[in-house]
């Protein structure tokens, strides 16, 4: 039996990044993966500028509080002033370049304007309220590394150095299908023995969130023929195939056999809860990952294993999630025989509560929780103990 860490290593070993690139407008780059490092051609900010609405002064002219200086110029954002004449102040506004000669900006709340003069009520510190040229970005600096996933901040950063377009890797195509004769699509009535296909919504939501191109092949019946046909179709259009159900060793579990017939299979039993065997295989050029059918197992194994695999396959450099140490507000008195990933919620007291029912069929636990407590084999927890916690903010994006 593999550990969860070994399973992740095995999957990441097999993940090859896409290489084809395209150019997109920065405004259309949300969720895309940067194909090449981006270097700034300019200095940001380009000039020393004011952080406040106020008055630019020479420190030598305001050695003691109560100084009065004539106002020699007004400098608005978007214009450039003249060198500051000795013995005068410049009226200046936020973002406006600080005039040569000035070495501090006093905020207007610390001054009293009086006609053409300003009274300095508070002594400034050297450089006060001046944002220095290049304090954000020096010309020639790398602002974004290859393999960065582009979010709102990264798009803004690219725009701040004047980039209009970015080279990105092509989108990864991910096909999904869901095996099970018992599955029914929401909107239709349930016959006795049937259940709704919730994994479709969980897993396609997760795939979409990663910025992959989703190919949703829907429900596939529990027959070898149907499973092979679905796999062959998926392999002809997708880079990666992700399925749920049919990977146990039950009589109606055809997924592994079908992948073996069409390609090759590695199957790993993972020593963790929730979770079962995770199947990895290849059909032609496509990767295949088969997840268990239990809704919580499918969700958790996707987050912990499929997500990093897909990120690496997408070309993302930083595909691993982070865990944090948080105090438990619960007891877990029985040591587990396997590593457990418990659905937990952060409470207003900053400590973690557990969802009462940790069964792998109880999807309510995933919607309720803020993340997973990662509990080692044989560990128990008392209230107040510090535990490893993986927030969903690390797993669901
Ligand atoms: P399996 O892995 O196919 O043996 O399924 C394990 C359990 O998960 C069974 O109780 C199934 O009914 C349930 N299950 C399988 N697929 C889905 C699905 N797409 N949505 C909700 N539950 C499912
Ligand atoms: Mg099944």
mmCIF file of C-alpha atoms and ligand atoms in Angstrom:
data_model
loop_
_atom_site.group_PDB
_atom_site.id
_atom_site.type_symbol
_atom_site.label_atom_id
_atom_site.label_comp_id
_atom_site.label_asym_id
_atom_site.label_seq_id
_atom_site.Cartn_x
_atom_site.Cartn_y
_atom_site.Cartn_z
ATOM 1 C CA UNK A 1 0.000 0.000 0.000
ATOM 2 C CA UNK A 2 1.312 3.461 -0.926
ATOM 3 C CA UNK A 3 1.309 6.466 1.332
ATOM 4 C CA UNK A 4 -0.574 9.542 0.144
ATOM 5 C CA UNK A 5 2.793 11.253 -0.320
ATOM 6 C CA UNK A 6 4.081 8.412 -2.504
ATOM 7 C CA UNK A 7 0.906 8.476 -4.577
ATOM 8 C CA UNK A 8 1.318 12.189 -5.203
ATOM 9 C CA UNK A 9 4.988 11.669 -6.144
ATOM 10 C CA UNK A 10 4.038 8.884 -8.554
ATOM 11 C CA UNK A 11 1.403 11.019 -10.231
ATOM 12 C CA UNK A 12 3.648 14.084 -10.487
ATOM 13 C CA UNK A 13 6.396 11.895 -12.016
ATOM 14 C CA UNK A 14 3.995 11.100 -14.835
ATOM 15 C CA UNK A 15 2.688 14.631 -15.416
ATOM 16 C CA UNK A 16 4.241 16.263 -18.490
ATOM 17 C CA UNK A 17 3.492 19.927 -19.050
ATOM 18 C CA UNK A 18 1.782 21.058 -22.236
ATOM 19 C CA UNK A 19 4.221 23.011 -24.406
ATOM 20 C CA UNK A 20 2.191 24.747 -27.132
ATOM 21 C CA UNK A 21 1.806 28.464 -26.525
ATOM 22 C CA UNK A 22 -0.460 31.248 -27.691
ATOM 23 C CA UNK A 23 -0.636 34.975 -27.104
ATOM 24 C CA UNK A 24 -3.601 36.493 -25.296
ATOM 25 C CA UNK A 25 -4.558 40.010 -24.276
ATOM 26 C CA UNK A 26 -3.791 40.679 -20.606
ATOM 27 C CA UNK A 27 -7.524 41.254 -20.121
ATOM 28 C CA UNK A 28 -8.195 37.688 -21.331
ATOM 29 C CA UNK A 29 -5.410 36.047 -19.322
ATOM 30 C CA UNK A 30 -7.359 35.186 -16.164
ATOM 31 C CA UNK A 31 -6.613 31.595 -15.141
ATOM 32 C CA UNK A 32 -4.031 31.062 -17.884
ATOM 33 C CA UNK A 33 -0.457 29.868 -17.276
ATOM 34 C CA UNK A 34 2.428 32.118 -18.265
ATOM 35 C CA UNK A 35 4.691 30.470 -20.876
ATOM 36 C CA UNK A 36 7.749 32.725 -20.476
ATOM 37 C CA UNK A 37 9.123 35.037 -17.790
ATOM 38 C CA UNK A 38 8.071 38.669 -18.113
ATOM 39 C CA UNK A 39 10.666 41.405 -17.744
ATOM 40 C CA UNK A 40 9.740 44.990 -17.044
ATOM 41 C CA UNK A 41 10.942 47.513 -19.582
ATOM 42 C CA UNK A 42 10.231 50.402 -17.237
ATOM 43 C CA UNK A 43 10.730 51.578 -13.687
ATOM 44 C CA UNK A 44 7.591 51.635 -11.516
ATOM 45 C CA UNK A 45 6.842 54.176 -10.246
ATOM 46 C CA UNK A 46 8.737 56.074 -12.937
ATOM 47 C CA UNK A 47 9.504 59.096 -10.701
ATOM 48 C CA UNK A 48 9.585 59.907 -6.999
ATOM 49 C CA UNK A 49 5.977 60.874 -6.282
ATOM 50 C CA UNK A 50 3.747 61.992 -3.480
ATOM 51 C CA UNK A 51 1.851 59.486 -1.340
ATOM 52 C CA UNK A 52 -0.456 62.218 -0.024
ATOM 53 C CA UNK A 53 -2.290 65.387 -0.897
ATOM 54 C CA UNK A 54 -0.144 68.036 0.798
ATOM 55 C CA UNK A 55 2.941 70.196 0.442
ATOM 56 C CA UNK A 56 6.408 69.299 -0.862
ATOM 57 C CA UNK A 57 9.168 71.080 1.062
ATOM 58 C CA UNK A 58 12.914 71.239 1.608
ATOM 59 C CA UNK A 59 13.719 69.961 5.106
ATOM 60 C CA UNK A 60 16.214 72.798 5.564
ATOM 61 C CA UNK A 61 13.337 75.302 5.252
ATOM 62 C CA UNK A 62 11.179 73.701 7.935
ATOM 63 C CA UNK A 63 13.729 72.994 10.653
ATOM 64 C CA UNK A 64 11.214 73.915 13.339
ATOM 65 C CA UNK A 65 7.466 73.620 13.543
ATOM 66 C CA UNK A 66 5.571 76.796 12.806
ATOM 67 C CA UNK A 67 7.516 77.669 9.640
ATOM 68 C CA UNK A 68 5.584 79.653 6.997
ATOM 69 C CA UNK A 69 6.448 79.138 3.347
ATOM 70 C CA UNK A 70 5.086 80.796 0.206
ATOM 71 C CA UNK A 71 3.478 78.338 -2.220
ATOM 72 C CA UNK A 72 5.542 78.513 -5.401
ATOM 73 C CA UNK A 73 3.711 75.963 -7.627
ATOM 74 C CA UNK A 74 0.897 73.431 -7.822
ATOM 75 C CA UNK A 75 1.659 69.918 -9.097
ATOM 76 C CA UNK A 76 -1.228 67.620 -10.022
ATOM 77 C CA UNK A 77 -0.973 63.885 -10.821
ATOM 78 C CA UNK A 78 -0.124 63.606 -14.514
ATOM 79 C CA UNK A 79 2.000 66.755 -14.678
ATOM 80 C CA UNK A 80 5.625 67.468 -13.778
ATOM 81 C CA UNK A 81 6.626 70.469 -11.666
ATOM 82 C CA UNK A 82 9.690 72.688 -11.728
ATOM 83 C CA UNK A 83 12.602 72.329 -9.282
ATOM 84 C CA UNK A 84 11.443 73.559 -5.889
ATOM 85 C CA UNK A 85 12.746 77.057 -5.195
ATOM 86 C CA UNK A 86 14.510 77.317 -1.822
ATOM 87 C CA UNK A 87 12.350 78.795 0.911
ATOM 88 C CA UNK A 88 9.062 77.787 -0.771
ATOM 89 C CA UNK A 89 6.579 74.891 -0.704
ATOM 90 C CA UNK A 90 4.853 73.179 -3.640
ATOM 91 C CA UNK A 91 1.173 72.298 -3.351
ATOM 92 C CA UNK A 92 1.174 68.640 -4.446
ATOM 93 C CA UNK A 93 -1.407 65.893 -4.934
ATOM 94 C CA UNK A 94 -1.254 62.103 -4.543
ATOM 95 C CA UNK A 95 0.683 60.491 -7.392
ATOM 96 C CA UNK A 96 2.187 63.761 -8.634
ATOM 97 C CA UNK A 97 5.988 63.747 -9.159
ATOM 98 C CA UNK A 98 7.902 65.293 -6.272
ATOM 99 C CA UNK A 99 9.814 68.326 -7.628
ATOM 100 C CA UNK A 100 13.623 68.171 -7.625
ATOM 101 C CA UNK A 101 14.953 69.735 -4.434
ATOM 102 C CA UNK A 102 12.046 68.645 -2.223
ATOM 103 C CA UNK A 103 12.908 65.983 0.352
ATOM 104 C CA UNK A 104 9.596 65.495 2.170
ATOM 105 C CA UNK A 105 5.877 65.866 1.610
ATOM 106 C CA UNK A 106 3.721 67.073 4.472
ATOM 107 C CA UNK A 107 0.177 65.842 4.432
ATOM 108 C CA UNK A 108 -2.311 68.670 4.235
ATOM 109 C CA UNK A 109 -3.782 67.671 7.627
ATOM 110 C CA UNK A 110 -0.433 68.733 9.205
ATOM 111 C CA UNK A 111 -0.466 72.164 7.546
ATOM 112 C CA UNK A 112 -2.659 75.238 7.478
ATOM 113 C CA UNK A 113 -3.159 76.944 4.134
ATOM 114 C CA UNK A 114 -3.333 80.729 4.367
ATOM 115 C CA UNK A 115 -3.737 82.410 0.988
ATOM 116 C CA UNK A 116 -0.457 82.068 -0.905
ATOM 117 C CA UNK A 117 1.292 80.716 2.188
ATOM 118 C CA UNK A 118 1.297 77.472 4.108
ATOM 119 C CA UNK A 119 1.966 77.072 7.845
ATOM 120 C CA UNK A 120 3.865 73.924 8.752
ATOM 121 C CA UNK A 121 2.440 72.565 12.018
ATOM 122 C CA UNK A 122 4.407 69.316 12.255
ATOM 123 C CA UNK A 123 8.086 68.709 11.530
ATOM 124 C CA UNK A 124 8.514 66.235 8.654
ATOM 125 C CA UNK A 125 10.906 63.301 8.635
ATOM 126 C CA UNK A 126 13.336 62.996 5.706
ATOM 127 C CA UNK A 127 11.588 61.345 2.755
ATOM 128 C CA UNK A 128 8.216 61.384 4.496
ATOM 129 C CA UNK A 129 5.294 60.591 2.141
ATOM 130 C CA UNK A 130 7.572 60.201 -0.868
ATOM 131 C CA UNK A 131 7.141 57.015 -2.888
ATOM 132 C CA UNK A 132 10.515 56.376 -4.478
ATOM 133 C CA UNK A 133 11.038 55.743 -8.183
ATOM 134 C CA UNK A 134 11.452 51.991 -8.698
ATOM 135 C CA UNK A 135 10.277 51.053 -5.204
ATOM 136 C CA UNK A 136 7.823 48.628 -6.832
ATOM 137 C CA UNK A 137 9.710 47.490 -9.955
ATOM 138 C CA UNK A 138 13.161 48.281 -11.373
ATOM 139 C CA UNK A 139 13.559 48.357 -15.143
ATOM 140 C CA UNK A 140 14.915 44.968 -16.236
ATOM 141 C CA UNK A 141 13.449 43.078 -13.272
ATOM 142 C CA UNK A 142 11.489 39.856 -13.756
ATOM 143 C CA UNK A 143 7.930 40.601 -12.654
ATOM 144 C CA UNK A 144 6.367 37.203 -13.377
ATOM 145 C CA UNK A 145 8.046 33.806 -13.706
ATOM 146 C CA UNK A 146 7.216 31.210 -16.339
ATOM 147 C CA UNK A 147 4.651 28.778 -14.955
ATOM 148 C CA UNK A 148 2.755 31.457 -13.001
ATOM 149 C CA UNK A 149 -1.008 31.094 -12.935
ATOM 150 C CA UNK A 150 -2.417 34.451 -13.860
ATOM 151 C CA UNK A 151 -4.921 35.867 -11.405
ATOM 152 C CA UNK A 152 -6.213 39.372 -10.940
ATOM 153 C CA UNK A 153 -3.063 40.637 -9.189
ATOM 154 C CA UNK A 154 -0.752 39.175 -11.851
ATOM 155 C CA UNK A 155 -2.843 40.731 -14.645
ATOM 156 C CA UNK A 156 -2.639 44.094 -12.899
ATOM 157 C CA UNK A 157 1.111 43.700 -12.394
ATOM 158 C CA UNK A 158 1.617 42.961 -16.114
ATOM 159 C CA UNK A 159 -0.469 46.001 -16.992
ATOM 160 C CA UNK A 160 1.514 48.176 -14.553
ATOM 161 C CA UNK A 161 4.619 47.772 -16.721
ATOM 162 C CA UNK A 162 2.634 48.420 -19.889
ATOM 163 C CA UNK A 163 2.251 44.885 -21.204
ATOM 164 C CA UNK A 164 -0.820 44.479 -23.411
ATOM 165 C CA UNK A 165 -0.416 40.785 -24.259
ATOM 166 C CA UNK A 166 1.070 37.743 -22.589
ATOM 167 C CA UNK A 167 2.394 34.418 -23.907
ATOM 168 C CA UNK A 168 0.474 31.573 -22.261
ATOM 169 C CA UNK A 169 0.415 27.813 -22.519
ATOM 170 C CA UNK A 170 -2.493 26.277 -24.352
ATOM 171 C CA UNK A 171 -5.386 25.182 -22.197
ATOM 172 C CA UNK A 172 -5.321 21.616 -20.929
ATOM 173 C CA UNK A 173 -8.269 19.547 -22.192
ATOM 174 C CA UNK A 174 -9.826 17.388 -19.495
ATOM 175 C CA UNK A 175 -12.573 14.887 -20.267
ATOM 176 C CA UNK A 176 -14.760 13.613 -17.424
ATOM 177 C CA UNK A 177 -17.294 10.840 -17.166
ATOM 178 C CA UNK A 178 -19.117 9.213 -14.307
ATOM 179 C CA UNK A 179 -19.771 5.491 -14.159
ATOM 180 C CA UNK A 180 -22.745 3.882 -12.468
ATOM 181 C CA UNK A 181 -26.047 2.299 -13.480
ATOM 182 C CA UNK A 182 -27.604 3.925 -10.431
ATOM 183 C CA UNK A 183 -26.873 7.492 -11.574
ATOM 184 C CA UNK A 184 -29.553 9.946 -12.645
ATOM 185 C CA UNK A 185 -29.147 13.531 -13.844
ATOM 186 C CA UNK A 186 -30.794 16.168 -11.613
ATOM 187 C CA UNK A 187 -34.053 17.354 -13.126
ATOM 188 C CA UNK A 188 -35.240 13.809 -13.640
ATOM 189 C CA UNK A 189 -37.156 11.724 -11.088
ATOM 190 C CA UNK A 190 -35.406 9.022 -9.093
ATOM 191 C CA UNK A 191 -36.583 5.440 -9.422
ATOM 192 C CA UNK A 192 -36.027 3.112 -6.458
ATOM 193 C CA UNK A 193 -32.327 2.331 -6.088
ATOM 194 C CA UNK A 194 -31.182 5.352 -8.068
ATOM 195 C CA UNK A 195 -29.176 8.371 -6.857
ATOM 196 C CA UNK A 196 -28.302 11.680 -8.411
ATOM 197 C CA UNK A 197 -24.974 12.061 -10.160
ATOM 198 C CA UNK A 198 -23.426 14.549 -7.757
ATOM 199 C CA UNK A 199 -19.820 13.766 -8.714
ATOM 200 C CA UNK A 200 -20.431 15.311 -12.104
ATOM 201 C CA UNK A 201 -21.019 18.687 -10.515
ATOM 202 C CA UNK A 202 -18.252 18.421 -7.954
ATOM 203 C CA UNK A 203 -15.581 17.230 -10.368
ATOM 204 C CA UNK A 204 -16.491 19.404 -13.354
ATOM 205 C CA UNK A 205 -16.611 22.378 -10.985
ATOM 206 C CA UNK A 206 -13.101 21.589 -9.797
ATOM 207 C CA UNK A 207 -11.805 21.101 -13.362
ATOM 208 C CA UNK A 208 -13.371 24.360 -14.524
ATOM 209 C CA UNK A 209 -11.922 26.226 -11.544
ATOM 210 C CA UNK A 210 -8.427 25.178 -12.595
ATOM 211 C CA UNK A 211 -8.904 26.855 -15.958
ATOM 212 C CA UNK A 212 -8.939 23.630 -17.953
ATOM 213 C CA UNK A 213 -11.095 23.088 -21.030
ATOM 214 C CA UNK A 214 -13.763 20.682 -19.842
ATOM 215 C CA UNK A 215 -15.212 17.915 -21.988
ATOM 216 C CA UNK A 216 -18.157 16.533 -20.010
ATOM 217 C CA UNK A 217 -19.148 13.095 -21.277
ATOM 218 C CA UNK A 218 -21.832 12.519 -18.656
ATOM 219 C CA UNK A 219 -23.013 9.217 -17.217
ATOM 220 C CA UNK A 220 -21.598 5.935 -18.510
ATOM 221 C CA UNK A 221 -23.391 2.646 -17.713
ATOM 222 C CA UNK A 222 -21.653 -0.203 -15.909
ATOM 223 C CA UNK A 223 -20.733 -2.326 -18.919
ATOM 224 C CA UNK A 224 -17.311 -3.035 -20.384
ATOM 225 C CA UNK A 225 -18.456 -1.963 -23.862
ATOM 226 C CA UNK A 226 -19.846 1.381 -22.740
ATOM 227 C CA UNK A 227 -16.794 2.066 -20.592
ATOM 228 C CA UNK A 228 -14.374 1.246 -23.434
ATOM 229 C CA UNK A 229 -16.329 3.383 -25.886
ATOM 230 C CA UNK A 230 -16.347 6.330 -23.481
ATOM 231 C CA UNK A 231 -12.610 5.974 -22.809
ATOM 232 C CA UNK A 232 -11.718 5.698 -26.501
ATOM 233 C CA UNK A 233 -13.808 8.774 -27.300
ATOM 234 C CA UNK A 234 -12.302 10.724 -24.413
ATOM 235 C CA UNK A 235 -8.731 9.731 -25.323
ATOM 236 C CA UNK A 236 -9.197 11.000 -28.873
ATOM 237 C CA UNK A 237 -10.072 14.547 -27.735
ATOM 238 C CA UNK A 238 -8.551 15.088 -24.282
ATOM 239 C CA UNK A 239 -5.126 15.400 -22.650
ATOM 240 C CA UNK A 240 -6.392 13.919 -19.401
ATOM 241 C CA UNK A 241 -9.413 11.760 -18.579
ATOM 242 C CA UNK A 242 -10.846 11.902 -15.064
ATOM 243 C CA UNK A 243 -13.621 9.524 -14.052
ATOM 244 C CA UNK A 244 -15.483 8.558 -10.926
ATOM 245 C CA UNK A 245 -16.698 5.150 -9.811
ATOM 246 C CA UNK A 246 -16.082 1.654 -11.079
ATOM 247 C CA UNK A 247 -12.518 1.359 -9.819
ATOM 248 C CA UNK A 248 -13.150 -0.943 -6.881
ATOM 249 C CA UNK A 249 -12.927 -4.652 -7.415
ATOM 250 C CA UNK A 250 -16.673 -5.212 -7.506
ATOM 251 C CA UNK A 251 -18.395 -7.112 -10.280
ATOM 252 C CA UNK A 252 -19.653 -3.940 -11.931
ATOM 253 C CA UNK A 253 -16.257 -2.225 -11.864
ATOM 254 C CA UNK A 254 -15.069 -2.172 -15.473
ATOM 255 C CA UNK A 255 -12.950 0.923 -15.570
ATOM 256 C CA UNK A 256 -9.585 -0.646 -14.867
ATOM 257 C CA UNK A 257 -10.189 -3.543 -17.283
ATOM 258 C CA UNK A 258 -11.264 -1.109 -20.005
ATOM 259 C CA UNK A 259 -8.174 1.085 -19.536
ATOM 260 C CA UNK A 260 -5.968 -2.022 -19.617
ATOM 261 C CA UNK A 261 -7.578 -3.132 -22.871
ATOM 262 C CA UNK A 262 -7.050 0.246 -24.548
ATOM 263 C CA UNK A 263 -3.758 1.233 -22.947
ATOM 264 C CA UNK A 264 -1.831 0.577 -19.792
ATOM 265 C CA UNK A 265 -2.633 0.883 -16.115
ATOM 266 C CA UNK A 266 -0.905 1.577 -12.814
ATOM 267 C CA UNK A 267 -3.164 1.101 -9.874
ATOM 268 C CA UNK A 268 -2.301 2.177 -6.393
ATOM 269 C CA UNK A 269 -3.924 1.425 -3.104
ATOM 270 C CA UNK A 270 -3.477 4.445 -0.892
ATOM 271 C CA UNK A 271 -3.280 4.202 2.867
ATOM 272 C CA UNK A 272 -5.677 7.041 3.596
ATOM 273 C CA UNK A 273 -9.250 7.835 4.553
ATOM 274 C CA UNK A 274 -11.365 8.768 2.692
ATOM 275 C CA UNK A 275 -10.082 7.131 -0.426
ATOM 276 C CA UNK A 276 -9.664 3.860 -2.119
ATOM 277 C CA UNK A 277 -7.460 2.743 -4.923
ATOM 278 C CA UNK A 278 -6.677 5.509 -7.359
ATOM 279 C CA UNK A 279 -6.110 4.294 -10.894
ATOM 280 C CA UNK A 280 -3.632 5.960 -13.220
ATOM 281 C CA UNK A 281 -3.220 4.876 -16.795
ATOM 282 C CA UNK A 282 -2.480 6.008 -20.308
ATOM 283 C CA UNK A 283 -4.572 5.578 -23.430
ATOM 284 C CA UNK A 284 -2.622 6.770 -26.453
ATOM 285 C CA UNK A 285 -1.303 10.213 -25.514
ATOM 286 C CA UNK A 286 -3.975 10.805 -22.899
ATOM 287 C CA UNK A 287 -3.510 10.334 -19.171
ATOM 288 C CA UNK A 288 -6.256 8.570 -17.278
ATOM 289 C CA UNK A 289 -7.083 9.033 -13.602
ATOM 290 C CA UNK A 290 -9.924 7.023 -12.089
ATOM 291 C CA UNK A 291 -11.325 8.198 -8.757
ATOM 292 C CA UNK A 292 -13.572 6.339 -6.329
ATOM 293 C CA UNK A 293 -17.316 6.862 -6.634
ATOM 294 C CA UNK A 294 -18.049 7.882 -3.072
ATOM 295 C CA UNK A 295 -18.698 11.618 -3.288
ATOM 296 C CA UNK A 296 -16.368 12.633 -0.434
ATOM 297 C CA UNK A 297 -13.615 10.298 -1.643
ATOM 298 C CA UNK A 298 -13.903 11.672 -5.171
ATOM 299 C CA UNK A 299 -13.750 15.258 -3.893
ATOM 300 C CA UNK A 300 -10.858 14.724 -1.493
ATOM 301 C CA UNK A 301 -8.751 12.598 -3.847
ATOM 302 C CA UNK A 302 -9.284 15.141 -6.609
ATOM 303 C CA UNK A 303 -8.119 17.975 -4.353
ATOM 304 C CA UNK A 304 -5.084 16.145 -2.985
ATOM 305 C CA UNK A 305 -3.870 14.277 -6.077
ATOM 306 C CA UNK A 306 -5.637 15.204 -9.313
ATOM 307 C CA UNK A 307 -5.367 18.940 -8.770
ATOM 308 C CA UNK A 308 -1.548 18.950 -8.414
ATOM 309 C CA UNK A 309 -1.308 16.516 -11.346
ATOM 310 C CA UNK A 310 -3.449 18.753 -13.569
ATOM 311 C CA UNK A 311 -1.583 21.889 -12.463
ATOM 312 C CA UNK A 312 1.758 20.329 -13.394
ATOM 313 C CA UNK A 313 0.242 19.102 -16.674
ATOM 314 C CA UNK A 314 -0.953 22.682 -17.323
ATOM 315 C CA UNK A 315 2.623 23.928 -16.898
ATOM 316 C CA UNK A 316 2.139 25.518 -13.471
ATOM 317 C CA UNK A 317 5.438 25.709 -11.586
ATOM 318 C CA UNK A 318 4.012 25.781 -8.086
ATOM 319 C CA UNK A 319 1.482 22.952 -7.960
ATOM 320 C CA UNK A 320 1.621 21.947 -4.308
ATOM 321 C CA UNK A 321 -0.776 23.104 -1.629
ATOM 322 C CA UNK A 322 0.351 24.442 1.743
ATOM 323 C CA UNK A 323 -0.743 23.170 5.140
ATOM 324 C CA UNK A 324 -0.927 25.267 8.297
ATOM 325 C CA UNK A 325 -0.813 24.416 11.973
ATOM 326 C CA UNK A 326 -4.098 25.223 13.704
ATOM 327 C CA UNK A 327 -5.456 24.405 17.150
ATOM 328 C CA UNK A 328 -8.139 21.737 17.455
ATOM 329 C CA UNK A 329 -11.378 22.368 19.288
ATOM 330 C CA UNK A 330 -12.273 18.708 18.990
ATOM 331 C CA UNK A 331 -11.187 15.340 20.311
ATOM 332 C CA UNK A 332 -10.184 12.419 18.092
ATOM 333 C CA UNK A 333 -9.608 9.773 20.713
ATOM 334 C CA UNK A 334 -9.297 6.675 18.513
ATOM 335 C CA UNK A 335 -5.972 6.300 16.671
ATOM 336 C CA UNK A 336 -6.616 5.566 12.985
ATOM 337 C CA UNK A 337 -5.018 2.733 11.033
ATOM 338 C CA UNK A 338 -4.662 5.053 8.005
ATOM 339 C CA UNK A 339 -3.818 8.698 7.497
ATOM 340 C CA UNK A 340 -7.097 10.607 7.631
ATOM 341 C CA UNK A 341 -8.282 13.784 5.980
ATOM 342 C CA UNK A 342 -11.091 15.103 8.152
ATOM 343 C CA UNK A 343 -13.547 17.766 7.086
ATOM 344 C CA UNK A 344 -13.171 20.670 9.500
ATOM 345 C CA UNK A 345 -14.298 24.229 9.899
ATOM 346 C CA UNK A 346 -12.519 27.248 11.342
ATOM 347 C CA UNK A 347 -14.522 28.736 14.172
ATOM 348 C CA UNK A 348 -14.595 32.360 15.328
ATOM 349 C CA UNK A 349 -12.228 31.361 18.192
ATOM 350 C CA UNK A 350 -9.622 30.462 15.550
ATOM 351 C CA UNK A 351 -9.806 26.743 16.343
ATOM 352 C CA UNK A 352 -11.075 23.853 14.273
ATOM 353 C CA UNK A 353 -14.352 22.001 14.676
ATOM 354 C CA UNK A 354 -15.004 18.684 12.936
ATOM 355 C CA UNK A 355 -18.078 17.797 10.948
ATOM 356 C CA UNK A 356 -19.914 15.249 13.070
ATOM 357 C CA UNK A 357 -20.237 12.595 10.355
ATOM 358 C CA UNK A 358 -16.932 11.838 8.605
ATOM 359 C CA UNK A 359 -18.373 9.091 6.371
ATOM 360 C CA UNK A 360 -17.154 9.138 2.764
ATOM 361 C CA UNK A 361 -20.742 9.251 1.544
ATOM 362 C CA UNK A 362 -21.653 12.450 3.407
ATOM 363 C CA UNK A 363 -21.037 15.251 0.939
ATOM 364 C CA UNK A 364 -22.591 17.774 3.317
ATOM 365 C CA UNK A 365 -19.297 17.612 5.227
ATOM 366 C CA UNK A 366 -17.403 19.051 2.234
ATOM 367 C CA UNK A 367 -19.816 21.924 1.698
ATOM 368 C CA UNK A 368 -19.758 22.703 5.442
ATOM 369 C CA UNK A 369 -15.999 22.544 5.918
ATOM 370 C CA UNK A 370 -13.264 25.136 5.359
ATOM 371 C CA UNK A 371 -10.612 22.513 4.755
ATOM 372 C CA UNK A 372 -9.084 19.193 5.730
ATOM 373 C CA UNK A 373 -7.350 18.194 8.936
ATOM 374 C CA UNK A 374 -4.459 15.951 7.904
ATOM 375 C CA UNK A 375 -4.071 13.382 10.666
ATOM 376 C CA UNK A 376 -1.205 10.885 10.667
ATOM 377 C CA UNK A 377 -1.648 7.155 11.224
ATOM 378 C CA UNK A 378 -2.028 6.292 14.894
ATOM 379 C CA UNK A 379 -2.537 9.884 16.017
ATOM 380 C CA UNK A 380 -5.101 11.045 18.507
ATOM 381 C CA UNK A 381 -6.170 14.615 19.175
ATOM 382 C CA UNK A 382 -7.205 16.385 22.361
ATOM 383 C CA UNK A 383 -8.874 19.800 22.355
ATOM 384 C CA UNK A 384 -6.102 22.416 22.260
ATOM 385 C CA UNK A 385 -3.650 20.226 20.316
ATOM 386 C CA UNK A 386 -2.100 21.728 17.208
ATOM 387 C CA UNK A 387 -2.993 19.857 14.016
ATOM 388 C CA UNK A 388 -2.071 20.101 10.333
ATOM 389 C CA UNK A 389 -4.845 21.868 8.397
ATOM 390 C CA UNK A 390 -5.127 22.283 4.635
ATOM 391 C CA UNK A 391 -7.596 25.097 3.936
ATOM 392 C CA UNK A 392 -9.826 24.751 0.888
ATOM 393 C CA UNK A 393 -8.323 28.042 -0.279
ATOM 394 C CA UNK A 394 -5.219 25.905 -1.015
ATOM 395 C CA UNK A 395 -7.148 23.133 -2.728
ATOM 396 C CA UNK A 396 -10.023 24.666 -4.650
ATOM 397 C CA UNK A 397 -8.423 27.011 -7.127
HETATM 398 P P1 LIG B 1 -18.144 2.829 -6.891
HETATM 399 O O1 LIG B 1 -16.807 3.429 -6.698
HETATM 400 O O2 LIG B 1 -18.606 2.841 -8.319
HETATM 401 O O3 LIG B 1 -18.203 1.451 -6.282
HETATM 402 O O4 LIG B 1 -19.163 3.723 -6.071
HETATM 403 C C1 LIG B 1 -19.035 3.877 -4.680
HETATM 404 C C2 LIG B 1 -20.228 4.612 -4.119
HETATM 405 O O5 LIG B 1 -20.283 5.918 -4.681
HETATM 406 C C3 LIG B 1 -21.561 3.985 -4.419
HETATM 407 O O6 LIG B 1 -22.393 4.149 -3.291
HETATM 408 C C4 LIG B 1 -22.082 4.782 -5.590
HETATM 409 O O7 LIG B 1 -23.482 4.738 -5.688
HETATM 410 C C5 LIG B 1 -21.557 6.160 -5.275
HETATM 411 N N1 LIG B 1 -21.357 6.913 -6.504
HETATM 412 C C6 LIG B 1 -20.696 6.482 -7.589
HETATM 413 N N2 LIG B 1 -20.693 7.406 -8.549
HETATM 414 C C7 LIG B 1 -21.365 8.461 -8.058
HETATM 415 C C8 LIG B 1 -21.694 9.747 -8.582
HETATM 416 N N3 LIG B 1 -21.328 10.117 -9.825
HETATM 417 N N4 LIG B 1 -22.398 10.597 -7.819
HETATM 418 C C9 LIG B 1 -22.773 10.228 -6.558
HETATM 419 N N5 LIG B 1 -22.474 9.046 -6.005
HETATM 420 C C10 LIG B 1 -21.799 8.156 -6.747
HETATM 421 MG MG1 LIG B 2 -20.107 2.038 -9.385
#
